[in-house]
C-alpha atoms as an extended CHARMM CRD file, in Angstrom:
* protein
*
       202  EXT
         1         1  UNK       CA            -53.8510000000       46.4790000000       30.4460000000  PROA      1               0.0000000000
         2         2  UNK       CA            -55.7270000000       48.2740000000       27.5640000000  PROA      2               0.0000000000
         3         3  UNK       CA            -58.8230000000       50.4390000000       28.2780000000  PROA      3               0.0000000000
         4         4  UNK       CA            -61.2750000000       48.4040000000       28.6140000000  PROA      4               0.0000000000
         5         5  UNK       CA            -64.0140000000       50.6570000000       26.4710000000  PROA      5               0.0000000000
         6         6  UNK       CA            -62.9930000000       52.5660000000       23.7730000000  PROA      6               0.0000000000
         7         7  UNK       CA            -64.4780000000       56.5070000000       23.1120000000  PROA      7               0.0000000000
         8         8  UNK       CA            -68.4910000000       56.2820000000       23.8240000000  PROA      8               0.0000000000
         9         9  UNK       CA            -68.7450000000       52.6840000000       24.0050000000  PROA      9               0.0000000000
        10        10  UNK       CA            -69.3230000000       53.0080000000       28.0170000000  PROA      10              0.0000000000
        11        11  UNK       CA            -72.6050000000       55.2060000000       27.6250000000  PROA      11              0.0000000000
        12        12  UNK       CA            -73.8830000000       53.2860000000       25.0150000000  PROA      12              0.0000000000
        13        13  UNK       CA            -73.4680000000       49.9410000000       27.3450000000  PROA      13              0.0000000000
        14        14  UNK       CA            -74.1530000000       51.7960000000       30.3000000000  PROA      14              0.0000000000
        15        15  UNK       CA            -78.1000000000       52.3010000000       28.1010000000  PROA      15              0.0000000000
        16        16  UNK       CA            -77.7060000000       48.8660000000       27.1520000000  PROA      16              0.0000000000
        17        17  UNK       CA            -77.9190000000       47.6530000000       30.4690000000  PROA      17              0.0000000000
        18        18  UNK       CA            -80.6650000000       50.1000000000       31.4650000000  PROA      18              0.0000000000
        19        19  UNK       CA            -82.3380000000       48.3460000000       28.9870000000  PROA      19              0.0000000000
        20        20  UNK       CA            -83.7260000000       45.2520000000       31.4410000000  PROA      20              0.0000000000
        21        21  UNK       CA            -84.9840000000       47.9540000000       34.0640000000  PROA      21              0.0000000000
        22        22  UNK       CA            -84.1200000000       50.8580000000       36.5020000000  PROA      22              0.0000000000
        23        23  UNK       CA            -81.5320000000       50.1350000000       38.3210000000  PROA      23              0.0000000000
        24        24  UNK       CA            -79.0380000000       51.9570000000       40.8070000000  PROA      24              0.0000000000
        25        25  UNK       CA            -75.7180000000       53.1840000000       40.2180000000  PROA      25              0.0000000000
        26        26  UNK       CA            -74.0930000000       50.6830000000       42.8980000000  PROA      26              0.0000000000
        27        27  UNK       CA            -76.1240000000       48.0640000000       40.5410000000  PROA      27              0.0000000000
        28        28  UNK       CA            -74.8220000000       49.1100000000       37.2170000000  PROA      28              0.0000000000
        29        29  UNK       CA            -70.9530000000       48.9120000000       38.5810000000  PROA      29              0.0000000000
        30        30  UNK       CA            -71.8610000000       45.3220000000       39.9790000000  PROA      30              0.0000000000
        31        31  UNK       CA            -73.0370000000       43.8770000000       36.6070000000  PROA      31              0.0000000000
        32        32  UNK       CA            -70.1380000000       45.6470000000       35.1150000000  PROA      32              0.0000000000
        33        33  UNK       CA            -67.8000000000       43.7890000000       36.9130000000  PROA      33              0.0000000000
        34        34  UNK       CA            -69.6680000000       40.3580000000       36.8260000000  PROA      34              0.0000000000
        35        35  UNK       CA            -69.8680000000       40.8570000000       32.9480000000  PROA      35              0.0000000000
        36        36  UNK       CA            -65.9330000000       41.2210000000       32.9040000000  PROA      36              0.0000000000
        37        37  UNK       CA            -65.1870000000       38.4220000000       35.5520000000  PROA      37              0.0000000000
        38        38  UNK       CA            -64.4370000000       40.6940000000       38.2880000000  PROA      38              0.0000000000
        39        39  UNK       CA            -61.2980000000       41.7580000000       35.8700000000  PROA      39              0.0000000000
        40        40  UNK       CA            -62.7790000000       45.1880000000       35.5070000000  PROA      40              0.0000000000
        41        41  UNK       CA            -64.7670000000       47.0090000000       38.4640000000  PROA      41              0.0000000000
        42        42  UNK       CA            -65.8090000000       50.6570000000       37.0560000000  PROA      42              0.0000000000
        43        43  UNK       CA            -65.1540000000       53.3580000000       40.1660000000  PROA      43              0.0000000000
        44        44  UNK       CA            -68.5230000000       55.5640000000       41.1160000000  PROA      44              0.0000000000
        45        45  UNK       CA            -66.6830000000       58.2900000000       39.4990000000  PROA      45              0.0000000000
        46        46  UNK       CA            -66.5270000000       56.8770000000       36.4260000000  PROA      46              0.0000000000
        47        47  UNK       CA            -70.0380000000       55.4890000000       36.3480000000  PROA      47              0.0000000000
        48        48  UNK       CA            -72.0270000000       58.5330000000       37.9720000000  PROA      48              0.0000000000
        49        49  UNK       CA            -70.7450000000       61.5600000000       35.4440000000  PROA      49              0.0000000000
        50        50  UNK       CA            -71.8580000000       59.4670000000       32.5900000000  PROA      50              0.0000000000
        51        51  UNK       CA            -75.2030000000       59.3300000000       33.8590000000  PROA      51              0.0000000000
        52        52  UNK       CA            -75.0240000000       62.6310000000       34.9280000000  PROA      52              0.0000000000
        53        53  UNK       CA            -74.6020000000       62.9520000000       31.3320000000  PROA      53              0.0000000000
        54        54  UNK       CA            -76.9140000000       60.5760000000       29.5630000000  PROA      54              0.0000000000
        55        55  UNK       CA            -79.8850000000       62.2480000000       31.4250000000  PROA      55              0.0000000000
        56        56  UNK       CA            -78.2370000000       65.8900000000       30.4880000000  PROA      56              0.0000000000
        57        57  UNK       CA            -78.9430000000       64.1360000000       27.0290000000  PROA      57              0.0000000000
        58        58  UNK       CA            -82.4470000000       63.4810000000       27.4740000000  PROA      58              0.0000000000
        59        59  UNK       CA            -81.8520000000       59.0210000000       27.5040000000  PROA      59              0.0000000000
        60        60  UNK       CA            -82.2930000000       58.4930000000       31.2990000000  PROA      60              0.0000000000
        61        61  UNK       CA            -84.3420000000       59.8540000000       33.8970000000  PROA      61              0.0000000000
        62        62  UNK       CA            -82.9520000000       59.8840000000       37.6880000000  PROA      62              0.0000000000
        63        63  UNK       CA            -85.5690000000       59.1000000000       39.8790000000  PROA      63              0.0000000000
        64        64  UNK       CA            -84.4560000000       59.9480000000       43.7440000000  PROA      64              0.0000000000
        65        65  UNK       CA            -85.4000000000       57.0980000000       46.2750000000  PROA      65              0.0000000000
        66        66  UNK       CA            -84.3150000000       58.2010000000       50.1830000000  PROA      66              0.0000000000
        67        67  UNK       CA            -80.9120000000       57.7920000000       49.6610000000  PROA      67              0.0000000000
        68        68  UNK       CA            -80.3410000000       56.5390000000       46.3970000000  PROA      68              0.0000000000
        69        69  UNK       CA            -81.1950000000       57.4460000000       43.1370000000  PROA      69              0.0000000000
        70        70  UNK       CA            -82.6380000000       54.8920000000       40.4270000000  PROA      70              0.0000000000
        71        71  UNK       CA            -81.9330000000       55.7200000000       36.8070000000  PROA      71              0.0000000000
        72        72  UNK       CA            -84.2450000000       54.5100000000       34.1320000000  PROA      72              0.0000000000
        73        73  UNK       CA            -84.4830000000       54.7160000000       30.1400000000  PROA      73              0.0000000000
        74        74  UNK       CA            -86.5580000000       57.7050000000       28.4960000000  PROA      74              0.0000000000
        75        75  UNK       CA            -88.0990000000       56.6260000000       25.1350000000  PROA      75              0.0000000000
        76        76  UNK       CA            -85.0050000000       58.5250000000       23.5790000000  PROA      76              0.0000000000
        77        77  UNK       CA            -82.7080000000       56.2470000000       24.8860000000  PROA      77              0.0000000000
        78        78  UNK       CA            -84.8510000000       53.3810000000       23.9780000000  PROA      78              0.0000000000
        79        79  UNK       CA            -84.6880000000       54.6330000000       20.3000000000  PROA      79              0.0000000000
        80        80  UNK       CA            -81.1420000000       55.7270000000       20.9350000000  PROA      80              0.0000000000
        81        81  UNK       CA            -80.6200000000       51.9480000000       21.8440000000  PROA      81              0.0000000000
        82        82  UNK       CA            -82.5930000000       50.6130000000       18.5270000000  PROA      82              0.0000000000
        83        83  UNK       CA            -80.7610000000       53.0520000000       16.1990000000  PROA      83              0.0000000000
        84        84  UNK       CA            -77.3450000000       51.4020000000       17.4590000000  PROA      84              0.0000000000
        85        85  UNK       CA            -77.9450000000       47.9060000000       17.7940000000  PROA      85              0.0000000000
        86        86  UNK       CA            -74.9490000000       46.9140000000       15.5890000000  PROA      86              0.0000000000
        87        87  UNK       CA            -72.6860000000       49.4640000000       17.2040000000  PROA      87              0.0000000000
        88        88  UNK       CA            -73.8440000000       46.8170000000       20.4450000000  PROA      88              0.0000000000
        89        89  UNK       CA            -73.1240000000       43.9290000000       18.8460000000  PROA      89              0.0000000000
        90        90  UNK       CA            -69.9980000000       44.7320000000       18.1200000000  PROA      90              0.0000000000
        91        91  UNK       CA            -69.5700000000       45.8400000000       21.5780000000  PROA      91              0.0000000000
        92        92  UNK       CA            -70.4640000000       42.9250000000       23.2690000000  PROA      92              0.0000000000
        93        93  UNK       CA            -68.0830000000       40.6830000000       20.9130000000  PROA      93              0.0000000000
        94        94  UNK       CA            -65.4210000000       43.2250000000       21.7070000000  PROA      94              0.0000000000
        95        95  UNK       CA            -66.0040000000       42.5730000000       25.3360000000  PROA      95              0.0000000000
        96        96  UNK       CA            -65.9230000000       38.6870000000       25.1770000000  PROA      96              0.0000000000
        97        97  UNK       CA            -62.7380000000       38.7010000000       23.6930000000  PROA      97              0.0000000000
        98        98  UNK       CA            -61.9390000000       41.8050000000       26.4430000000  PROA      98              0.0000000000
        99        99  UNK       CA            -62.6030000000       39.2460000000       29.0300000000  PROA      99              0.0000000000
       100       100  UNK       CA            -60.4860000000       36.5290000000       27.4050000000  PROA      100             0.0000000000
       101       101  UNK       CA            -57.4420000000       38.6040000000       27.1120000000  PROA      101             0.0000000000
       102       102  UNK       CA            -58.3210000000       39.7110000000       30.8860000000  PROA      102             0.0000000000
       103       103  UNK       CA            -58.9850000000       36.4500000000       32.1600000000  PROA      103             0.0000000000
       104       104  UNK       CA            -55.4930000000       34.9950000000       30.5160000000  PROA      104             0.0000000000
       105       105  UNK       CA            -53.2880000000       38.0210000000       31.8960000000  PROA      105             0.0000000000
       106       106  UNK       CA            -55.0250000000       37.3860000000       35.3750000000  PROA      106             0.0000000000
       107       107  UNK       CA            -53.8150000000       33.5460000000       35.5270000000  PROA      107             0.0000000000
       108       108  UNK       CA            -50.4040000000       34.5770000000       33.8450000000  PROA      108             0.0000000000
       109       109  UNK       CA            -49.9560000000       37.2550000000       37.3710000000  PROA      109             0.0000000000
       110       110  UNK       CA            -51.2770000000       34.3230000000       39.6650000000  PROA      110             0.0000000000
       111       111  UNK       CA            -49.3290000000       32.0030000000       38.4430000000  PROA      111             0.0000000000
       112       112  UNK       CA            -46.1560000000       34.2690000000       38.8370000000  PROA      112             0.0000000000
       113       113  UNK       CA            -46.9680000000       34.8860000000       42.4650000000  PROA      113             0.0000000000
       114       114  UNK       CA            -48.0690000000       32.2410000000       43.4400000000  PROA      114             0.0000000000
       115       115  UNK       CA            -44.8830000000       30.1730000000       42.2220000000  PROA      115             0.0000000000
       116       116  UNK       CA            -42.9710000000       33.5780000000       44.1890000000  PROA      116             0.0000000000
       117       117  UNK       CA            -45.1430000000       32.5540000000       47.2390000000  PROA      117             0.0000000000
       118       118  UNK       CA            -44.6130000000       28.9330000000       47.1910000000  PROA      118             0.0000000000
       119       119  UNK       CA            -40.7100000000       30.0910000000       47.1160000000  PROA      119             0.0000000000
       120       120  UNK       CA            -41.0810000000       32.6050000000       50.1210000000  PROA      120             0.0000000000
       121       121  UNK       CA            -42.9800000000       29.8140000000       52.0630000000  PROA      121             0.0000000000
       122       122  UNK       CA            -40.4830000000       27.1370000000       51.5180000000  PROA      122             0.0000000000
       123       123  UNK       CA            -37.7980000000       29.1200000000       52.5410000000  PROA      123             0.0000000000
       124       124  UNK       CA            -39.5680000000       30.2300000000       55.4250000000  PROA      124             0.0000000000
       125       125  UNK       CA            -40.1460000000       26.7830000000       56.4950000000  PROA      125             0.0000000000
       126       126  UNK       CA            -36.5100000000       26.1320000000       56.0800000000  PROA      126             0.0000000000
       127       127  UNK       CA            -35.2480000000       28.6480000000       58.3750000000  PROA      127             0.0000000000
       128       128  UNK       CA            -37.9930000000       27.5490000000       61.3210000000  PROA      128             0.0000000000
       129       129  UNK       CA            -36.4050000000       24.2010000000       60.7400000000  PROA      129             0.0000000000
       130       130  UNK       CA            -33.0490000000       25.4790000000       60.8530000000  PROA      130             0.0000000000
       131       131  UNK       CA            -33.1030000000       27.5990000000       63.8940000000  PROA      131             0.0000000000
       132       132  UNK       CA            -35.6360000000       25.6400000000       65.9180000000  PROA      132             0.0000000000
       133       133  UNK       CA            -34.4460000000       25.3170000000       69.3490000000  PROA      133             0.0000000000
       134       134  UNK       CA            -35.4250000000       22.0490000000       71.2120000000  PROA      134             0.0000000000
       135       135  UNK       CA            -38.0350000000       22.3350000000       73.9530000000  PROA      135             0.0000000000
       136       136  UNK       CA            -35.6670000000       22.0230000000       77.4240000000  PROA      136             0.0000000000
       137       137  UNK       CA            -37.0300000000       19.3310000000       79.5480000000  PROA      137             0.0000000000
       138       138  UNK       CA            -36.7290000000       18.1550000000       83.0490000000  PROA      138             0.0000000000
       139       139  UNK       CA            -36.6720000000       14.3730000000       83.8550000000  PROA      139             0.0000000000
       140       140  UNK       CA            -39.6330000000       14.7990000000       85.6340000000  PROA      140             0.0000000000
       141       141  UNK       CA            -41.7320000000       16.4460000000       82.8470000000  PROA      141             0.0000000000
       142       142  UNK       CA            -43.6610000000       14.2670000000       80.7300000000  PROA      142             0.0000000000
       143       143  UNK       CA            -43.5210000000       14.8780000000       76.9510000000  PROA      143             0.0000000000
       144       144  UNK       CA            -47.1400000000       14.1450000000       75.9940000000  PROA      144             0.0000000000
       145       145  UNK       CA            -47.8280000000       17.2320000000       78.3770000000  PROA      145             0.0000000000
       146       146  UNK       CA            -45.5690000000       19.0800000000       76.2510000000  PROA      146             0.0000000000
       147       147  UNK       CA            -46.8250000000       18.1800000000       73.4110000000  PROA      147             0.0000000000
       148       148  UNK       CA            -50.3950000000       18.6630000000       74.2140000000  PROA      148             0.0000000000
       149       149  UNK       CA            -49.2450000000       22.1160000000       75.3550000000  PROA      149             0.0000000000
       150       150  UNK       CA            -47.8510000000       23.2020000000       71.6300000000  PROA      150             0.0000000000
       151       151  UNK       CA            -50.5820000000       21.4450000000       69.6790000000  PROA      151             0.0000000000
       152       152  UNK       CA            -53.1830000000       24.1720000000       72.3770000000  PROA      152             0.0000000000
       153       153  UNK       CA            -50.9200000000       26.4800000000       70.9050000000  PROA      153             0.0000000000
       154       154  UNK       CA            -50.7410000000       25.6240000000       67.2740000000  PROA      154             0.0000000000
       155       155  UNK       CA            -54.4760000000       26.0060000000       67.8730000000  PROA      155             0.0000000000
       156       156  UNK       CA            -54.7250000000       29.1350000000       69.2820000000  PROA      156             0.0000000000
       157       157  UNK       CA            -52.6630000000       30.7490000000       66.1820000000  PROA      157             0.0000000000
       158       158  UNK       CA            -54.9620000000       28.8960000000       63.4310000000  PROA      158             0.0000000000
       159       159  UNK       CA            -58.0230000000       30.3110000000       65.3690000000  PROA      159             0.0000000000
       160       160  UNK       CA            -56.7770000000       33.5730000000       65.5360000000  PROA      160             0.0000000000
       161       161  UNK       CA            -55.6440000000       33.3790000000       61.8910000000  PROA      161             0.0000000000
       162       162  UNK       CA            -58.9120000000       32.1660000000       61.0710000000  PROA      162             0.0000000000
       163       163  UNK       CA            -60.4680000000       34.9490000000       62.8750000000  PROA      163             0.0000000000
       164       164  UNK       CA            -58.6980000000       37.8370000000       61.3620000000  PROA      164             0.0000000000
       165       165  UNK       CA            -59.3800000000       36.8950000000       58.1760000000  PROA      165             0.0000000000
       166       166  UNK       CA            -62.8990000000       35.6620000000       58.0320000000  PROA      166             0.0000000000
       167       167  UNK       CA            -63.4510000000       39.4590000000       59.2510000000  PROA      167             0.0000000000
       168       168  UNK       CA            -61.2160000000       40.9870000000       56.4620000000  PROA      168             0.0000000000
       169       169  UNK       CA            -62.5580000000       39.2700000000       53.9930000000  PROA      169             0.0000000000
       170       170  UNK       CA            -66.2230000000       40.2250000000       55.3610000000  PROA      170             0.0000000000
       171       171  UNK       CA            -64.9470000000       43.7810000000       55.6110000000  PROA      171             0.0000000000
       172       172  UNK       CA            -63.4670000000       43.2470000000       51.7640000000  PROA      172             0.0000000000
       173       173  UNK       CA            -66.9190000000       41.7040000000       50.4670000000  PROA      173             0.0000000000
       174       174  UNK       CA            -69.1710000000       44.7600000000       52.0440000000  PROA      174             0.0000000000
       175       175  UNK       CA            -67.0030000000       46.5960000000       49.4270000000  PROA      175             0.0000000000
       176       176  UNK       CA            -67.2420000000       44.0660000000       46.8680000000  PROA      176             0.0000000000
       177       177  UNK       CA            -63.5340000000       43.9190000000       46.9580000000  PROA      177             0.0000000000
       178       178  UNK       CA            -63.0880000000       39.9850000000       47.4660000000  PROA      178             0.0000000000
       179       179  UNK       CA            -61.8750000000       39.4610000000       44.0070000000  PROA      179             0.0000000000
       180       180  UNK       CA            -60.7320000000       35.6600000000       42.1220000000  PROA      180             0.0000000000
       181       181  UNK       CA            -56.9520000000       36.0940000000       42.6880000000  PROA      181             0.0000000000
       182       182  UNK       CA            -57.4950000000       36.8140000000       46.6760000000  PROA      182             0.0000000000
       183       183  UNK       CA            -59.0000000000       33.3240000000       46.4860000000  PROA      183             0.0000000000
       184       184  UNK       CA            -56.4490000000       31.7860000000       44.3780000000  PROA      184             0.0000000000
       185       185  UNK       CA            -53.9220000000       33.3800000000       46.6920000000  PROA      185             0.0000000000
       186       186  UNK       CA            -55.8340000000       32.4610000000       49.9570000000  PROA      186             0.0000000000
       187       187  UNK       CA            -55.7760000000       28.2180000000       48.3370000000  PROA      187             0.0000000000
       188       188  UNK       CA            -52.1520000000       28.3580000000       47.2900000000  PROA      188             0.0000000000
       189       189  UNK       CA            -50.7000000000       29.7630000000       50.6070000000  PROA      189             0.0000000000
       190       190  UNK       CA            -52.8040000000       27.4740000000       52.8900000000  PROA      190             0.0000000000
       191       191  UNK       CA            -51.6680000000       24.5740000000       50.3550000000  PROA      191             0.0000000000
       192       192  UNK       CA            -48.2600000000       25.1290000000       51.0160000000  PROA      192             0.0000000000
       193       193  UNK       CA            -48.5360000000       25.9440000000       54.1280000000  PROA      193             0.0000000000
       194       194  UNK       CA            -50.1050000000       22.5980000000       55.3190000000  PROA      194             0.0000000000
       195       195  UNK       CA            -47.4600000000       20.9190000000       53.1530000000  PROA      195             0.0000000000
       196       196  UNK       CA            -44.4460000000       22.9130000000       55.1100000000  PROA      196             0.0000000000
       197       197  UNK       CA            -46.2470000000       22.0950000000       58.7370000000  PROA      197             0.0000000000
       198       198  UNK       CA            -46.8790000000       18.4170000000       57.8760000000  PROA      198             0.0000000000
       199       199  UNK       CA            -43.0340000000       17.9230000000       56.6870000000  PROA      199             0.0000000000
       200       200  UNK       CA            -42.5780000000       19.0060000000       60.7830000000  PROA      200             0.0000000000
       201       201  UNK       CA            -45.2520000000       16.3300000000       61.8840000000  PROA      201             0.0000000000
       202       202  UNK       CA            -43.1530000000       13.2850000000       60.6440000000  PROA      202             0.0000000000
């Protein structure tokens, strides 16, 4: 994909959204991201240099909290802010259309893996059909105990499934790493595979 900003235009946004109040670095990445869709995340060492920079400049000031440090606008980069406010506008329409182009290449890759996953699932179902080897049974065993014995373990594997997961996805949300195609991904695969294990079921 194209760089998102072009020369300048993220300290001038990075002001911009300064603009509404102090905020932390962690903050400014976050409304970053939620401004592009979660398309584009800025890393901390993109963000923090910048406003390493800007206050170099004179157009923040850092204010140190414990263990985090706030930045804030300065009157200069209040006036900095006024003297620019086409140079914004154009940024901001620049961005929408950012986000369109974005959002469509995002649905173009889902939609090629998740046609690539339906394929890999399918023919995973095929071969467990294929080389399924019937349960050996005694006269004397009854086959709803059986059966009551696979379904405990059909069970077992979706909990444990279920369990992994829920604390990946925990682990990939403290990072604010959960993004729209792990979802897309997570509803496509469980899709198909209740499809595959309900064609076993008849």
């Amino acid at each position: 994909m194209a760089p998102v900003f072009a020369h300048g235009q993220l300290r001038l946004y990075l002001l911009s959204l300064l603009e509404q109040g102090p905020k932390h670095g962690y903050e400014l990445i976050t409304e970053l991201s939620d401004r592009f869709g979660g398309t584009y995340r800025p890393s901390a060492g993109t963000i923090y240099p910048r406003l390493a920079r800007l206050e170099e400049e004179g157009l923040v000031v850092r204010v140190d909290e414990e263990r985090k440090s706030t930045y804030a606008l300065t009157d200069a980069g209040r006036a900095e802010l006024a003297a620019r406010s086409a140079d914004l506008a154009d940024l901001e329409e620049g961005i929408a259309e950012t986000v369109r182009d974005r959002a469509r290449s995002v649905r173009e890759d889902v939609r090629g893996e998740m046609r690539g996953l339906r394929a890999d699932l399918a023919a995973a179902a095929q071969r467990a059909r294929a080389t399924a080897v019937p349960h050996a049974t005694t006269g004397a065993e009854d086959p709803g105990v059986a059966s009551h014995v696979r379904r405990a373990d059909a069970e077992a594997m979706l909990g444990r499934f279920r369990d992994e997961l829920r604390a990946d996805l925990r682990r990939a949300d403290a990072r604010g790493k959960v993004d729209q195609l792990t979802v897309d991904t997570l509803r496509t695969v469980l899709d198909s595979a209740l499809s595959a294990v309900r064609q076993t079921l008849r």
